[in-house]
Amino acid sequence: MQEKPLGAQRSDKPRMWRSLDRCVDYLKKELHIARFELLDATNFSDVALVGKSREDASERLRNAHEAAAHDKWFREQVEIGLAEADDPAAEWVTNEEANASWAKKRAELVNPSPRESPRFSHGEV
């Protein structure tokens, strides 16, 4: 029988565990190895590993969850928009009408009428 170290995924480095319990759990549940006879502890150190073994894993997982949540929200918004567009009571606005409306709103923001009281005076923030 040929002896081979258990390597990590996508790497040729040997897999390291924080505890023997986790190692045995992995061997039994993931690899379905219930019995092993050789355990080499020559390089064992009783000093606990410091920090996370995969510092980027939690950030990568958080980013994946955020992306999935955004994707779900975006798809819901598209469905809402399609439902509104398919509604027979939907009022359609031409491109010219929309441009004119936004031009008027921009003009009002740039040059407010003297009747409107400003929210802040020039010296306040």
XYZ file of C-alpha atoms in Angstrom:
125
model
C 0.000 0.000 0.000
C 1.303 3.453 -0.944
C 1.217 6.207 1.657
C -0.180 9.605 0.562
C -0.988 12.712 2.598
C -4.543 14.000 2.545
C -4.261 17.194 0.500
C -6.412 20.273 0.613
C -8.662 21.082 -2.325
C -6.911 22.844 -5.233
C -3.575 22.637 -3.426
C -0.724 20.227 -2.981
C -0.238 21.207 0.669
C -1.292 18.710 3.355
C -4.594 19.446 5.052
C -4.324 20.814 8.616
C -7.014 20.513 11.284
C -7.402 22.453 14.500
C -8.303 19.303 16.391
C -8.114 15.559 15.993
C -11.887 15.420 16.528
C -12.482 17.526 13.423
C -10.070 15.395 11.428
C -11.787 12.172 12.429
C -15.196 13.719 11.785
C -14.075 14.696 8.260
C -12.624 11.261 7.543
C -15.792 9.508 8.704
C -18.476 11.775 7.273
C -16.895 13.106 4.092
C -14.542 10.345 3.015
C -16.368 7.431 4.676
C -13.167 6.173 6.273
C -14.103 4.659 9.603
C -10.832 2.923 10.450
C -7.250 4.078 10.086
C -4.182 2.568 11.630
C -1.407 5.094 11.238
C -1.379 8.500 12.828
C 1.849 10.430 12.453
C 2.153 13.021 15.237
C 5.856 13.794 14.832
C 5.146 17.396 13.822
C 2.356 17.857 16.336
C 2.455 21.050 18.363
C 0.231 21.556 21.371
C 0.275 25.294 20.679
C -3.141 26.288 19.425
C -3.411 27.682 15.920
C -3.918 31.425 16.064
C -6.716 33.133 14.167
C -8.854 31.748 11.434
C -7.445 29.115 9.168
C -9.176 30.735 6.170
C -9.269 34.475 6.766
C -10.916 35.178 3.441
C -13.647 32.554 3.798
C -16.033 34.596 5.959
C -15.683 37.654 3.728
C -16.182 35.560 0.602
C -19.277 33.936 2.124
C -20.655 37.324 3.229
C -20.136 38.689 -0.305
C -21.873 35.656 -1.793
C -24.876 36.164 0.514
C -25.037 39.871 -0.331
C -24.866 39.092 -4.046
C -27.618 36.486 -3.723
C -29.811 38.904 -1.755
C -29.256 41.647 -4.349
C -30.008 39.232 -7.187
C -33.239 38.192 -5.475
C -34.249 41.843 -4.923
C -33.386 42.757 -8.522
C -35.407 39.878 -9.958
C -38.375 40.865 -7.761
C -38.122 44.453 -9.033
C -38.064 43.232 -12.641
C -41.152 41.085 -12.003
C -42.950 44.067 -10.440
C -42.006 46.246 -13.406
C -43.188 43.642 -15.916
C -46.471 43.218 -14.046
C -47.004 46.996 -14.055
C -46.170 47.193 -17.765
C -48.624 44.395 -18.545
C -51.400 46.090 -16.565
C -54.063 47.372 -18.999
C -54.488 50.469 -16.820
C -50.812 51.411 -17.164
C -50.278 54.963 -18.380
C -47.483 55.243 -20.911
C -45.377 58.374 -21.241
C -43.525 59.231 -24.419
C -39.803 59.906 -24.365
C -40.439 63.565 -25.236
C -42.883 63.945 -22.322
C -40.432 62.313 -19.899
C -37.544 64.535 -21.081
C -39.692 67.655 -20.755
C -40.834 66.661 -17.264
C -37.277 66.038 -16.060
C -36.028 69.259 -17.677
C -38.685 71.171 -15.727
C -37.709 69.415 -12.459
C -34.004 70.124 -13.054
C -34.757 73.777 -13.733
C -36.762 74.016 -10.499
C -33.866 72.516 -8.535
C -31.275 74.800 -10.117
C -33.397 77.970 -9.917
C -35.912 77.631 -7.054
C -38.739 80.162 -7.048
C -38.449 82.979 -4.466
C -41.708 81.825 -2.851
C -40.142 78.562 -1.714
C -38.296 78.879 1.574
C -34.849 77.306 1.386
C -34.255 74.367 3.663
C -30.935 75.756 4.855
C -29.472 79.221 4.649
C -26.121 79.516 2.879
C -24.138 79.561 6.118
C -25.750 76.471 7.684
C -25.095 72.840 7.031
